[in-house]
PDB file of C-alpha atoms in Angstrom:
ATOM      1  CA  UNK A   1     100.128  78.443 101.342  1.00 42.00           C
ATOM      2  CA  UNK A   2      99.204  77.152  98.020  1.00 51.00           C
ATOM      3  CA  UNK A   3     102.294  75.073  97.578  1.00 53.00           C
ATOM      4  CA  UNK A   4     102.530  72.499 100.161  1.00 62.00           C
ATOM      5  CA  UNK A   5     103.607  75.752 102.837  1.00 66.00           C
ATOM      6  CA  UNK A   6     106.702  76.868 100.460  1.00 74.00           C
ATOM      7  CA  UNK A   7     108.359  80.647 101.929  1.00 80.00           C
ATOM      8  CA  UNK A   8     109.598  81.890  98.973  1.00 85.00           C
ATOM      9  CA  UNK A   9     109.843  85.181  98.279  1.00 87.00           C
ATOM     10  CA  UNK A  10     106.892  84.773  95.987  1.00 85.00           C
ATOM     11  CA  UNK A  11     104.383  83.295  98.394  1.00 85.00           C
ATOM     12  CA  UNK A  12     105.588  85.317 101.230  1.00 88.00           C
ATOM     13  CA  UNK A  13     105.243  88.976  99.670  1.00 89.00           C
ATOM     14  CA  UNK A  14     101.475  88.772  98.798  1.00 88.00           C
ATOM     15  CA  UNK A  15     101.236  87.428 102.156  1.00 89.00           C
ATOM     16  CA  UNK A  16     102.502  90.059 103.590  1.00 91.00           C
ATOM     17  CA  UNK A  17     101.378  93.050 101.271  1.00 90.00           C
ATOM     18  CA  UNK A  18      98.605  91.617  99.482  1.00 90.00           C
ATOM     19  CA  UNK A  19      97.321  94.737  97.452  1.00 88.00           C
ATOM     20  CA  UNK A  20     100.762  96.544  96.443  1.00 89.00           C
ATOM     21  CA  UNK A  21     101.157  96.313  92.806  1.00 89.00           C
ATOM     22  CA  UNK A  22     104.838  97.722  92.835  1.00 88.00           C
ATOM     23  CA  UNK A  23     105.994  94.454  94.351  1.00 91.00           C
ATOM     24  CA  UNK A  24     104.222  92.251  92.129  1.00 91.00           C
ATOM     25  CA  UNK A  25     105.983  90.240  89.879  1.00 92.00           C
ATOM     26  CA  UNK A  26     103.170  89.617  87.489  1.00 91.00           C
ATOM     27  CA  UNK A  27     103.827  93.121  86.736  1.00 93.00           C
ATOM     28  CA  UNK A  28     106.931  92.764  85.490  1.00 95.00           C
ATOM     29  CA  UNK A  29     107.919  92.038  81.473  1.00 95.00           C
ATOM     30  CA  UNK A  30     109.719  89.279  80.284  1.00 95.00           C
ATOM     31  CA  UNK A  31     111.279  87.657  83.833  1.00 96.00           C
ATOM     32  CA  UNK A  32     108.753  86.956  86.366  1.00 94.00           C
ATOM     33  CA  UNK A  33     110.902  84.405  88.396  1.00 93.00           C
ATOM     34  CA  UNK A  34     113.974  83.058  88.677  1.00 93.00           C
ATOM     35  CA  UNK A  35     113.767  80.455  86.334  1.00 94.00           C
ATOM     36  CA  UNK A  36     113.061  82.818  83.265  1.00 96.00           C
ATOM     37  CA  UNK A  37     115.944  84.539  84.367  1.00 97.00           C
ATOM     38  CA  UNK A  38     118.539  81.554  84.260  1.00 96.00           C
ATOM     39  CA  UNK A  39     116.716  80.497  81.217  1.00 97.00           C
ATOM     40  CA  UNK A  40     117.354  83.697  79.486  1.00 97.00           C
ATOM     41  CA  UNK A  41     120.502  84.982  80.811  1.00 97.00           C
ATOM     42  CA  UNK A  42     122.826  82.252  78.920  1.00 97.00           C
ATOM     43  CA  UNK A  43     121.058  83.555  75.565  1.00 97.00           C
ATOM     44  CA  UNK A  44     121.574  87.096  75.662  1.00 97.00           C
ATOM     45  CA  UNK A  45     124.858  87.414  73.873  1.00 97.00           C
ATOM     46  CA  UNK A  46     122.777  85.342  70.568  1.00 97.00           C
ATOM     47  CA  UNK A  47     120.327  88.099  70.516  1.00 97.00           C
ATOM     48  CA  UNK A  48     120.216  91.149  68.066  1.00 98.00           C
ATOM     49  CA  UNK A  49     121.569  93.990  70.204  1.00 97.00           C
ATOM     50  CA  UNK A  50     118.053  95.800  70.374  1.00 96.00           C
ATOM     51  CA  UNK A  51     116.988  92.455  71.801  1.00 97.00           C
ATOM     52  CA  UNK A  52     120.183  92.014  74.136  1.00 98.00           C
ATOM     53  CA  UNK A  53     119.499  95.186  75.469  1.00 98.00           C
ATOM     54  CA  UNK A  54     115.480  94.656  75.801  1.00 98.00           C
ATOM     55  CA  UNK A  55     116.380  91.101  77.980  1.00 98.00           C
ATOM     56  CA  UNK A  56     119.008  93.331  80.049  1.00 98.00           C
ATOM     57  CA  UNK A  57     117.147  95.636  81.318  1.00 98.00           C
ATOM     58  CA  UNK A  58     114.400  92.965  82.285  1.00 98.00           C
ATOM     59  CA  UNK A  59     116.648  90.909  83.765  1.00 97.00           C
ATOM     60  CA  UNK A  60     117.786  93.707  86.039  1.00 97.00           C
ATOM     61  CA  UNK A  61     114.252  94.627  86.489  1.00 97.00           C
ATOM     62  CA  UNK A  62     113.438  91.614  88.203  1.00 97.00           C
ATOM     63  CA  UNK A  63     116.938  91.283  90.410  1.00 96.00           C
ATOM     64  CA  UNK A  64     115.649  94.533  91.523  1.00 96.00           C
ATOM     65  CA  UNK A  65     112.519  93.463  92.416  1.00 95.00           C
ATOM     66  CA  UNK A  66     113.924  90.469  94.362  1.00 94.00           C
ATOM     67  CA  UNK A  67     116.419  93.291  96.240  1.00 95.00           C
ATOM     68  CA  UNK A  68     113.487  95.008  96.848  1.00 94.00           C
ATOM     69  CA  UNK A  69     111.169  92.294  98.017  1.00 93.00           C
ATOM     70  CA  UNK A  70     113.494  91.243 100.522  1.00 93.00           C
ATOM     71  CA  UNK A  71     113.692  94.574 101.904  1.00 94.00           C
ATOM     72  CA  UNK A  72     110.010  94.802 102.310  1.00 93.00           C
ATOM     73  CA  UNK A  73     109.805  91.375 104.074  1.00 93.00           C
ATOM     74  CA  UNK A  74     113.175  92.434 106.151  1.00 94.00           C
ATOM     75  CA  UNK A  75     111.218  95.687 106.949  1.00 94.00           C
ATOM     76  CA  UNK A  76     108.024  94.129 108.255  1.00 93.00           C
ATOM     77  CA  UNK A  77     109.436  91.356 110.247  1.00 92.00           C
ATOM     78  CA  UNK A  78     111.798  94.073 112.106  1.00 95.00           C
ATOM     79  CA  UNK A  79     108.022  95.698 112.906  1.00 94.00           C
ATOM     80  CA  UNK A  80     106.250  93.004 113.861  1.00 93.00           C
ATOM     81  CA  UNK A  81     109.268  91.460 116.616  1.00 92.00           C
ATOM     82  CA  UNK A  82     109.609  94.602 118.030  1.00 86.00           C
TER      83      UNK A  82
END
């Protein structure tokens, strides 16, 4: 891998499922990693509400992802060890 062999989630999805756009997080708006997200979090209650709620739902966008991402990975390794 790229990154001196890191397995986070973000190196090891592509890997995995190299040509699903639904689980990539270059696709997402606003939070593409967790480090957008605990930038942005502690801001949210400064925004305008329109904003608050923009940041929100992004936020919870990209938790999803990560639920989802896990699954995926969870999914394929119970496939591949059986």
């Amino acid at each position: 891998m790229e990154d001196g062999g890191s397995f986070s989630i973000k190196n090891v999805l592509p890997a995995i499922y190299p040509d699903d756009p639904s689980i990539d997080y270059h696709n997402l708006e606003g939070v593409h990693n967790g480090g957008e997200a605990m930038e942005l979090f502690p801001l949210i209650k400064d925004l305008p509400l329109d904003e608050q709620a923009t940041a929100r739902h992004n936020l919870l966008k990209y938790c999803e992802l990560d639920t989802y991402a896990m699954v995926k990975v969870w999914e394929k390794l119970v496939r591949v060890t059986k």
